[in-house]
Short mmCIF file of C-alpha atoms and ligand atoms in Angstrom, two decimals:
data_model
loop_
_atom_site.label_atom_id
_atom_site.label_comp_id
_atom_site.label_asym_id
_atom_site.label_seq_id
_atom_site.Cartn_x
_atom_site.Cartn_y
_atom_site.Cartn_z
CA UNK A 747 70.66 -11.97 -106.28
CA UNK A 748 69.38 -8.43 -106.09
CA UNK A 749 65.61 -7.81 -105.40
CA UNK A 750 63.53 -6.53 -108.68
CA UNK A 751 61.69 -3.35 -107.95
CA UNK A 752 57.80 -3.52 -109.22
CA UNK A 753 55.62 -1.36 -109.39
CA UNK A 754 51.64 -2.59 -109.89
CA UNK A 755 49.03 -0.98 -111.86
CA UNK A 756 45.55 -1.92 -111.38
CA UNK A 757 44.67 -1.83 -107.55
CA UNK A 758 41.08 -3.63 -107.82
CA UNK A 759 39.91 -6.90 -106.09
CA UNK A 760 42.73 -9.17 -107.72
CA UNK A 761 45.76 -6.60 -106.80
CA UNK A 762 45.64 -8.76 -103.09
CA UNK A 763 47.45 -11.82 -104.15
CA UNK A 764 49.77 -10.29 -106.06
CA UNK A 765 50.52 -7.48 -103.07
CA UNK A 766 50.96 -10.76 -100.88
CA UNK A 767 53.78 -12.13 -103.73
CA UNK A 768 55.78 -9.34 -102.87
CA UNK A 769 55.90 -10.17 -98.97
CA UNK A 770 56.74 -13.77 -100.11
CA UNK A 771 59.04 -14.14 -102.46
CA UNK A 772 62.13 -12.75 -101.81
CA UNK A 773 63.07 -11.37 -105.15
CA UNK A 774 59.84 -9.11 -105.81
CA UNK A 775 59.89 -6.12 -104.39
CA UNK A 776 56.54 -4.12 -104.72
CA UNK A 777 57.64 -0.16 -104.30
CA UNK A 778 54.61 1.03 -105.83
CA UNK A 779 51.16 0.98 -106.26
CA UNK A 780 48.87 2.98 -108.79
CA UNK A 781 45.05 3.27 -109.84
CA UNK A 782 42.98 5.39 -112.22
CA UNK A 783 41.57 5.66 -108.85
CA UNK A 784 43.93 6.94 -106.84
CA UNK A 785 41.92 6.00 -103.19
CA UNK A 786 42.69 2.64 -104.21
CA UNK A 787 45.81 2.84 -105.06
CA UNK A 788 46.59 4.63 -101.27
CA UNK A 789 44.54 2.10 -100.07
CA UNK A 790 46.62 -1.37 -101.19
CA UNK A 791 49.76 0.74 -100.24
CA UNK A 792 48.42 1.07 -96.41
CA UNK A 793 47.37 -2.56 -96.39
CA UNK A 794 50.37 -4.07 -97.67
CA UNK A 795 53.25 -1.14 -96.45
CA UNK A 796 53.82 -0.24 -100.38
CA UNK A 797 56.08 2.78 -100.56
CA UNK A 798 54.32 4.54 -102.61
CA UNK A 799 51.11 5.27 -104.18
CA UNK A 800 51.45 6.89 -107.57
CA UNK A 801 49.37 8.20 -110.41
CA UNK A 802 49.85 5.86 -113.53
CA UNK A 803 51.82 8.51 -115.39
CA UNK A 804 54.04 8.88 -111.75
CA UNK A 805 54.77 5.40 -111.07
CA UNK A 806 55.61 4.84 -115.16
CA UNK A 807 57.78 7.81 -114.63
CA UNK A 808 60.21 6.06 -111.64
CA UNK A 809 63.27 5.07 -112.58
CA UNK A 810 63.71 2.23 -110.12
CA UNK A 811 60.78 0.24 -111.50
CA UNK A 812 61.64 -2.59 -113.40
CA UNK A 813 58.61 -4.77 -114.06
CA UNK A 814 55.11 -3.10 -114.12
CA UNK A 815 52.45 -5.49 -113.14
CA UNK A 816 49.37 -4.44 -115.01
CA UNK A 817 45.93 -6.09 -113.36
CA UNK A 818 43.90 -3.37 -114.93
CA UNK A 819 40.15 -4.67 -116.42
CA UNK A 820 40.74 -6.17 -119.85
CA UNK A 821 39.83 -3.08 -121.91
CA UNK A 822 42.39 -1.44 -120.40
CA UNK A 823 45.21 -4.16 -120.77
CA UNK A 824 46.99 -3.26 -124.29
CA UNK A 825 46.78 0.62 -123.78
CA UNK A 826 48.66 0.10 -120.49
CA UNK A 827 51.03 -2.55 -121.53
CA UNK A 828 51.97 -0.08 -124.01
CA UNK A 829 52.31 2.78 -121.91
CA UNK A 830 54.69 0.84 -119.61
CA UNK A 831 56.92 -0.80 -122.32
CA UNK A 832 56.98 3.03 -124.32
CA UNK A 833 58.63 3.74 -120.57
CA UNK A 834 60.84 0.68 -120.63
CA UNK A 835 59.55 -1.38 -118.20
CA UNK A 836 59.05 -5.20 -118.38
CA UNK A 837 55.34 -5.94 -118.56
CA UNK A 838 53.40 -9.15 -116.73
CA UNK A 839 49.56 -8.55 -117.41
CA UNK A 840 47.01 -10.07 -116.11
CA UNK A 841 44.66 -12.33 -118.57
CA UNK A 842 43.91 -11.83 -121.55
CA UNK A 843 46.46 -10.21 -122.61
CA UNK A 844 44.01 -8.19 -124.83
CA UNK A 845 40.60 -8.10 -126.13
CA UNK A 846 41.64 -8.14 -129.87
CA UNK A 847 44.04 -10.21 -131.58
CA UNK A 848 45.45 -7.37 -133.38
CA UNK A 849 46.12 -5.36 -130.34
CA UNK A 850 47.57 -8.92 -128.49
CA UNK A 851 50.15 -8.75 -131.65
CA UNK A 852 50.93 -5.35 -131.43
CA UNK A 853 52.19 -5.66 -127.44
CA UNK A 854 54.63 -8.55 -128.45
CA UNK A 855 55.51 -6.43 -130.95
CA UNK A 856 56.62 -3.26 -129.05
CA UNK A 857 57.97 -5.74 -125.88
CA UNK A 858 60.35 -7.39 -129.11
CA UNK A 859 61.28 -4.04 -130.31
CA UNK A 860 62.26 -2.64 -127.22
CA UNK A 861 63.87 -5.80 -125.82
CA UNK A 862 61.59 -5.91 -122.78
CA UNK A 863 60.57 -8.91 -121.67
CA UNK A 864 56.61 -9.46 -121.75
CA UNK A 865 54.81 -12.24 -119.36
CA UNK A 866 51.29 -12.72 -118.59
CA UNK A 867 48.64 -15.01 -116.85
CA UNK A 868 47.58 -17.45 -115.99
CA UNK A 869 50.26 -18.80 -113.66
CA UNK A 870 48.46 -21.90 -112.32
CA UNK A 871 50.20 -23.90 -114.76
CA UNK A 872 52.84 -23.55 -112.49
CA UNK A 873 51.41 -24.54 -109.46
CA UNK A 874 52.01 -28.19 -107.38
CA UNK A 875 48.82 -30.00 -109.31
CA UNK A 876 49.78 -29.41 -112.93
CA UNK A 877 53.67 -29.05 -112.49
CA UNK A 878 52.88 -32.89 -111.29
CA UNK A 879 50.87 -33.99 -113.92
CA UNK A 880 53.58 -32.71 -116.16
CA UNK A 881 56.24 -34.45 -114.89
CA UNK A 882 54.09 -37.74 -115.02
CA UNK A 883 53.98 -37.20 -119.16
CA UNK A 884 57.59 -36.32 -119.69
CA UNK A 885 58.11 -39.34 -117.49
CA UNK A 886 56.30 -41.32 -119.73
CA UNK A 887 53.28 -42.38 -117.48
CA UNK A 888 50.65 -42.30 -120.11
CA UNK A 889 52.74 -42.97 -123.01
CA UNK A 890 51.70 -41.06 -126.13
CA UNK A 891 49.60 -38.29 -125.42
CA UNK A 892 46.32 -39.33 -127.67
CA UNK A 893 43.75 -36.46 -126.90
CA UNK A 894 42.84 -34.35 -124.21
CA UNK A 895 39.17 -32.65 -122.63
CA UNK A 896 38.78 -29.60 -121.02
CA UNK A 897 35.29 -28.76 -119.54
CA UNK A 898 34.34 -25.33 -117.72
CA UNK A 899 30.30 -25.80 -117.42
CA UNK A 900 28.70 -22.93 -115.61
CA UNK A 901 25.26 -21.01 -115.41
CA UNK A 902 26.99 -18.09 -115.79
CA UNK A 903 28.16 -15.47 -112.52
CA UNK A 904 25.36 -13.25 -112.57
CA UNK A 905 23.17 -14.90 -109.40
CA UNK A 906 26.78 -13.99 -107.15
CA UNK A 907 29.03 -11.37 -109.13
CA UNK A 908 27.93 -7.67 -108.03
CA UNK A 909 28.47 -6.07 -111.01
CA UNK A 910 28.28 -9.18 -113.90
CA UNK A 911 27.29 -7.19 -117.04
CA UNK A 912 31.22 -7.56 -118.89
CA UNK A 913 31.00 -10.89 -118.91
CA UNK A 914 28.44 -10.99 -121.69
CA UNK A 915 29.72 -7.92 -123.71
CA UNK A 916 32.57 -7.91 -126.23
CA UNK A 917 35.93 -8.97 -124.68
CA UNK A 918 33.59 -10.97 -121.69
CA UNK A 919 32.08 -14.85 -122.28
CA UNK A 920 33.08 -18.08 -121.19
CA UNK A 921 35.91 -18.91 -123.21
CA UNK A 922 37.87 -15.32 -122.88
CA UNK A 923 37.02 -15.52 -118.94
CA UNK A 924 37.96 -18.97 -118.19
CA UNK A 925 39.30 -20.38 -121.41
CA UNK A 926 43.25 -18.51 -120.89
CA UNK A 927 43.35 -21.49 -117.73
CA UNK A 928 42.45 -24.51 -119.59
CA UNK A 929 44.61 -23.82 -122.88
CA UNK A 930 47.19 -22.58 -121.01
CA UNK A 931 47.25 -25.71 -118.64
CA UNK A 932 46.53 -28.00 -121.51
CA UNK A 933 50.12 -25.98 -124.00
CA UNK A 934 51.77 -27.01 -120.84
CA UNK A 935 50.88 -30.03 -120.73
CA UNK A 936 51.26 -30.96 -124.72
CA UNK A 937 52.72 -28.17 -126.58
CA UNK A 938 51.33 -25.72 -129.38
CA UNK A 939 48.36 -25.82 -131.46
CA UNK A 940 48.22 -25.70 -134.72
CA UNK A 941 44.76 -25.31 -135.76
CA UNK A 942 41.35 -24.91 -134.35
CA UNK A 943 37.68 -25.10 -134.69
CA UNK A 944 34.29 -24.86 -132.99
CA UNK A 945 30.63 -24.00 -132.75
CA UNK A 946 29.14 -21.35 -130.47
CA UNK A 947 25.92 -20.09 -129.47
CA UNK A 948 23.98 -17.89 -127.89
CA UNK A 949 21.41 -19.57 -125.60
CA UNK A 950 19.86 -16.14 -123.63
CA UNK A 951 19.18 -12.95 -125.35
CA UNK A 952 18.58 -11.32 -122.16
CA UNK A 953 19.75 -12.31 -118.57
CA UNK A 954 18.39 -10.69 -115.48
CA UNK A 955 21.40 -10.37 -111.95
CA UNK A 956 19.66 -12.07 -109.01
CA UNK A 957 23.20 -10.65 -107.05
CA UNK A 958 23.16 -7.47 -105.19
CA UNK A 959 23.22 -4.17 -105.78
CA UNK A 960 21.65 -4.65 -109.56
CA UNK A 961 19.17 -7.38 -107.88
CA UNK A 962 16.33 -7.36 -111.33
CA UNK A 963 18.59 -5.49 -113.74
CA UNK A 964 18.83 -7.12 -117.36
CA UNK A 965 21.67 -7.37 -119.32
CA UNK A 966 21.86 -7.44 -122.85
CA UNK A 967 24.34 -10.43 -124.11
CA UNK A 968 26.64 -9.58 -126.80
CA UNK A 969 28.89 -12.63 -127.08
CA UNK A 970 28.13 -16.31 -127.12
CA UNK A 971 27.92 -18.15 -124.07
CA UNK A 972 28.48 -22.04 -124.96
CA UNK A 973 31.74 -22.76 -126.74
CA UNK A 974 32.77 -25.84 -128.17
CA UNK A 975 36.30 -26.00 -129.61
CA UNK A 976 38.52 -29.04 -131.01
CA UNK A 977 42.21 -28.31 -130.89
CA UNK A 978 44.64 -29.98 -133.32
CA UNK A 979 47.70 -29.78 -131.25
CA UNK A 980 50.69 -29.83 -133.24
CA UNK A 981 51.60 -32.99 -132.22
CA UNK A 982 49.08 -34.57 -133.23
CA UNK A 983 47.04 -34.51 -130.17
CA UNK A 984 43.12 -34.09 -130.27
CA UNK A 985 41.59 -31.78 -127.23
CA UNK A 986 38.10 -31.08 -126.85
CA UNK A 987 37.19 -27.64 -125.41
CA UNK A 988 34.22 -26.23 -123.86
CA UNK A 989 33.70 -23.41 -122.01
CA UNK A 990 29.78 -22.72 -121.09
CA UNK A 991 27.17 -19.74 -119.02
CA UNK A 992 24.68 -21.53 -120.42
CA UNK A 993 24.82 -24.99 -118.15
CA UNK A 994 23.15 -25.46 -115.05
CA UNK A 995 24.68 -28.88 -113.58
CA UNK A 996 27.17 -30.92 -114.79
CA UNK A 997 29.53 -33.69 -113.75
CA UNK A 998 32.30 -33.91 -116.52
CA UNK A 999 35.98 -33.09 -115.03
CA UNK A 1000 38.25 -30.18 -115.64
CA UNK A 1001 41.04 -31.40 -117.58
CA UNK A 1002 41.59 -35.41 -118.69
CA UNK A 1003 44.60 -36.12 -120.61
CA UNK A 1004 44.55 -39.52 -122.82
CA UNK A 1005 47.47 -41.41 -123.43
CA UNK A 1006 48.87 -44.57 -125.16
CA UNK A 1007 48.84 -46.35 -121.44
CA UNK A 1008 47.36 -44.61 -119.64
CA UNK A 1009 45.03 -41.42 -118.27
CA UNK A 1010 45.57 -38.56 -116.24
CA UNK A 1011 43.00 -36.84 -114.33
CA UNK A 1012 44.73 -32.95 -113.95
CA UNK A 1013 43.11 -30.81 -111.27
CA UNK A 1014 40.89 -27.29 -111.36
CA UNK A 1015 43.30 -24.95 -113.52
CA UNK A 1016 42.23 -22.22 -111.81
CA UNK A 1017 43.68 -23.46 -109.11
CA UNK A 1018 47.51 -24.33 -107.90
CA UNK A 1019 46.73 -27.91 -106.23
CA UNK A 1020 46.02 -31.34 -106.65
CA UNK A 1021 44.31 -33.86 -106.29
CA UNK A 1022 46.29 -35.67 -109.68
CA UNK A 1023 45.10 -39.27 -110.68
CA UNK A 1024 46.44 -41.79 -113.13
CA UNK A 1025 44.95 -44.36 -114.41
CA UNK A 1026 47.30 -46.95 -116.31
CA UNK A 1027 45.48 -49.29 -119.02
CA UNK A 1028 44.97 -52.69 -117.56
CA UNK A 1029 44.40 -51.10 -113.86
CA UNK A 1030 41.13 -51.23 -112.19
CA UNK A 1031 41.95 -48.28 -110.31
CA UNK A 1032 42.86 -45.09 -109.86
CA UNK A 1033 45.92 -43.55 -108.41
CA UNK A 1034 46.39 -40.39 -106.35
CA UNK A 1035 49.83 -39.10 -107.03
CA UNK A 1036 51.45 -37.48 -104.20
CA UNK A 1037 52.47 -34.06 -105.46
CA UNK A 1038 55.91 -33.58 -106.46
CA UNK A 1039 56.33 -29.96 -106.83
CA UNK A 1040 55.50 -26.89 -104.42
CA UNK A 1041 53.16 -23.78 -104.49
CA UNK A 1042 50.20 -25.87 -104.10
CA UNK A 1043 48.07 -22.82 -102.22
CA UNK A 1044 47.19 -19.90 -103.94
CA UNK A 1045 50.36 -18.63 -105.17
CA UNK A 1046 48.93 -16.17 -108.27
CA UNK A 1047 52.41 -13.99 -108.92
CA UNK A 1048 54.74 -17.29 -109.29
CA UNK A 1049 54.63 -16.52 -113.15
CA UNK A 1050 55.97 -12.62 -112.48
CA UNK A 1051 58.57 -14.57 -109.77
CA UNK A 1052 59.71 -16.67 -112.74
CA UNK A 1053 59.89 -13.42 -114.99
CA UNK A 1054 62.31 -11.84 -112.16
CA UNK A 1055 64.21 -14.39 -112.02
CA UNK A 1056 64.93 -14.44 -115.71
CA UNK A 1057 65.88 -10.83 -115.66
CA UNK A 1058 68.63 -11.49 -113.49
CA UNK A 1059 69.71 -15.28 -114.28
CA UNK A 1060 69.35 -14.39 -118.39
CA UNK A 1061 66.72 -17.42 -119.11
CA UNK A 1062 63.90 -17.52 -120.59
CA UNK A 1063 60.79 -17.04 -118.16
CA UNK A 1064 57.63 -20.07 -118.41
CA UNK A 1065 54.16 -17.59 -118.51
CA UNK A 1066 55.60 -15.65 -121.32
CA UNK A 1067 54.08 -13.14 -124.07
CA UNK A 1068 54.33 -15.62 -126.90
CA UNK A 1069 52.27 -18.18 -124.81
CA UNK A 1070 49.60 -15.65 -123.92
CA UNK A 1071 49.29 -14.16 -127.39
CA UNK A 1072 49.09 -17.86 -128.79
CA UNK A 1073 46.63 -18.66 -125.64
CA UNK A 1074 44.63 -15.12 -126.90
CA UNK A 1075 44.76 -16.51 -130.98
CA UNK A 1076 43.02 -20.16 -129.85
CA UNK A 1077 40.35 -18.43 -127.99
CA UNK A 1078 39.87 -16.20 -131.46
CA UNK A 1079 39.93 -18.69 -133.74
CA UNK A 1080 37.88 -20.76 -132.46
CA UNK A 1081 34.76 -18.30 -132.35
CA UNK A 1082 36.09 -17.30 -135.79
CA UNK A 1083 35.90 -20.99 -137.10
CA UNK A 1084 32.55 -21.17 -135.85
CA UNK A 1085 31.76 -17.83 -137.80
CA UNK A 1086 32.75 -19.14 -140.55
CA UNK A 1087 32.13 -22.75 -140.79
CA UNK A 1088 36.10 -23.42 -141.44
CA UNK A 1089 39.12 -24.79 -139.52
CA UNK A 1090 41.04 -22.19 -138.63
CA UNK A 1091 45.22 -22.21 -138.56
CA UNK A 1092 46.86 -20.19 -136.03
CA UNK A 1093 49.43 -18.22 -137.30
CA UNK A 1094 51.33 -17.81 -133.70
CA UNK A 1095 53.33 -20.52 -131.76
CA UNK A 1096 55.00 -20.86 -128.50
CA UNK A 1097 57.37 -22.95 -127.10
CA UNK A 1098 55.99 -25.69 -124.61
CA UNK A 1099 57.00 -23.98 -121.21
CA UNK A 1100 60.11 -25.84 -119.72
CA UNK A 1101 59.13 -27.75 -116.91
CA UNK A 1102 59.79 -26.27 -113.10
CA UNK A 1103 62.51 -27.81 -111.66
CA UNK A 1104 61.83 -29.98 -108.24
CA UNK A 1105 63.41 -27.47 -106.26
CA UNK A 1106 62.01 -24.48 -107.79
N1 NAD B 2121 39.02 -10.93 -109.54
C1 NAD B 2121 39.44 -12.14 -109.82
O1 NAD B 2121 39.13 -13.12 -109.12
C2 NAD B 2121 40.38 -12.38 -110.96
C3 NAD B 2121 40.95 -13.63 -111.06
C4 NAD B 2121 41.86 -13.87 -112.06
C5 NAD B 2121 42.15 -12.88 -112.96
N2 NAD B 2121 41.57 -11.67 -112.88
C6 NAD B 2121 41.94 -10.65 -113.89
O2 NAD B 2121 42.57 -9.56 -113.23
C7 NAD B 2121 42.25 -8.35 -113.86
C8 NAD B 2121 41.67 -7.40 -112.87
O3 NAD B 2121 40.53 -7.98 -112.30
P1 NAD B 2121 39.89 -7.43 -110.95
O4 NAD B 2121 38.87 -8.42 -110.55
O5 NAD B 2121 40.97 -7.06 -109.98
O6 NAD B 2121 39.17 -6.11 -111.50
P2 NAD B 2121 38.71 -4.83 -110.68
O7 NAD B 2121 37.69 -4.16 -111.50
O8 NAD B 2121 38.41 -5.19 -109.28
O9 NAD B 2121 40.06 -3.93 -110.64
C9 NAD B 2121 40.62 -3.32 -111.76
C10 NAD B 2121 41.26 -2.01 -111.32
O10 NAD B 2121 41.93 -1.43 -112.43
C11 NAD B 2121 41.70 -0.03 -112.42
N3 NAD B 2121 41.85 0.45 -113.79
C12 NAD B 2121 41.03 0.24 -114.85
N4 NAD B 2121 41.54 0.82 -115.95
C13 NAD B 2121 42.70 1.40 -115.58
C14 NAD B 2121 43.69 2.15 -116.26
N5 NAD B 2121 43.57 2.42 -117.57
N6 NAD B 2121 44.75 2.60 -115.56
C15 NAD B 2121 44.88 2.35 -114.24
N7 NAD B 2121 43.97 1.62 -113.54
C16 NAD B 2121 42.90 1.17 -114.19
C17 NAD B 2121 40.29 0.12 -111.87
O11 NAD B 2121 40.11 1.42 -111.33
C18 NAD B 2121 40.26 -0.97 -110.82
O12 NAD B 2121 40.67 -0.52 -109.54
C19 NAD B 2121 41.32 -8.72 -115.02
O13 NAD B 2121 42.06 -8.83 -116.19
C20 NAD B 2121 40.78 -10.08 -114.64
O14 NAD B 2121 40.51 -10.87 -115.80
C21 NAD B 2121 40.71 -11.38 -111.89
#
């Protein structure tokens, strides 16, 4: 199968994993590297023996580039998604796949128009842990999926993160910086959504980094920091959501998944790995299920490998644009719904992404 040429823009902390993809899988080939700051840019090309380091405009300008990776911040995503399909390139972007709904739509949009595929992350619904705890549903471990929780408590990331101001301005909070792994982990686990809804609030005005450099600085918060959501999945599951800065110990799990017989304990979704436990009704104990698929380490980039793949074998690809745009309307709608004391009905839908094979 011949190798497809990528070219990444966005050469900041994240840019790594996604250089060390392209050494291990076969069919991405990384020719190119670009930054608004070009230093960095030259940099990741030294580091990981990228061709060549471009200017945005250059490396949208080669020919030979198929798929543009875009791991830009998030302000930046839609304007450069667009910039690299309006040059015909196949777009993977990193999450969210915008800040606004309306701009989320608009990139599906142009990808549809142009026939170019879009994909985007998270991929650690592909990963060992969750592929597993897949497979255990469709085999019919826990019977009927019932309901589902998904819990990401946190005190927030200024006492470590140097520079933590975005996470409490527009685009930034909980749910649009970690929400995009539980939703995505829990549409792959049951399927759509159908409607949402959920109170929010905002528990510090103010909060002052205790991180270095901006040791003392205060930063205003803009966006609230505890979500909770419910999500009426279409069918007919009941997950519980919530995403939280505002927490400053807690002991509730990840992601649980309720069935008819039985209960699944999925791992981290921020992470590719196990451990998976199952718990059938009537047991007194818990199971550890010995993984049954790979990538179990960090293997951020499968999801662009899976988009690759498609472009040459014709199928459709799992960490797709109409999962990340549906992934993008949940998160929306469910700060909407607590706006404005409604349910809210999502007017996007995705297919449940097919299962990796064994072998993948
Ligand atoms: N850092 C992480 O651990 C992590 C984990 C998962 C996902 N992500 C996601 O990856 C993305 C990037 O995160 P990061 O931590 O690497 O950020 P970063 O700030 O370290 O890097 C972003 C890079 O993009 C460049 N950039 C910004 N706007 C640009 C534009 N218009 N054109 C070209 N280059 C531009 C910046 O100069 C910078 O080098 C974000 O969407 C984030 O949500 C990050």
């Amino acid at each position: 199968m011949k190798n497809v040429k990528v070219g990444i823009i966005g050469c900041g902390n994240i840019s790594s994993i996604y250089c060390q993809a392209g050494k291990k899988f076969e069919i991405l080939e990384i020719v190119a590297c670009a930054d608004l700051d070009y230093s960095r840019a030259k940099a990741r090309a030294e580091e990981f023996d990228i061709p060549k380091a471009y200017t945005v405009e250059e490396l949208l300008a080669d020919p030979e580039i198929e798929i543009v990776i875009n791991l830009t911040i998030p302000q930046a995503h839609a304007e450069v998604c667009t910039r690299a399909l309006e040059a015909g390139k196949h777009v993977y972007v990193e999450k969210p796949l915008a800040i606004s709904l309306e701009d989320g739509k608009k990139v599906l949009e142009l990808a549809k128009k142009k026939n170019l595929k879009l994909g985007g992350a998270p991929d650690t619904f592909l990963g060992g842990g969750i592929q597993t705890c897949r497979k255990l549903i469709d085999d019919g471990a826990i019977g009927e999926v019932v309901a589902a929780t998904g819990f990401m408590m946190s005190p927030g990331h200024e006492s470590w993160h140097p520079d933590p101001s975005f996470y409490y301005q527009q685009g930034g909070g909980p749910m649009f910086d970690m929400g995009p792994y539980y939703i995505t982990a829990l549409i792959n686990l049951i399927g759509p959504i159908r409607r949402v809804t959920g109170s929010t609030r905002i528990t510090y005005k103010e909060r002052t980094i205790t991180s270095k450099p901006k040791y003392g600085e205060k930063i205003k918060v803009e966006v609230p920091t505890h979500i909770t959501g419910v999500l009426d999945f279409d069918n007919g599951a009941i997950g519980t959501i919530i995403t939280s800065f505002d927490v400053g110990g807690s002991t509730l799990p990840n992601i649980e998944i309720y069935g008819s017989t039985g209960t699944i304990i999925v791992p981290d979704p921020n992470t590719f790995g196990g451990p998976v436990r199952l718990k059938k009704h009537g047991s007194q104990e818990w199971e550890e299920i010995p993984l049954t698929h790979r990538f179990t380490e960090n293997s951020r980039g499968i999801g662009v490998v899976d988009m690759a793949y498609s472009l040459r074998n014709g199928e459709d690809h799992r960490a797709n644009g109409l999962l990340t745009l549906h992934v993008l309307e949940v998160m929306h709608g469910i700060h909407e719904a607590s706006a404005e004391g409604k349910h809210y009905i999502l007017t996007s839908t995705c297919e449940q992404p097919k299962a990796l094979p064994i072998h993948f």
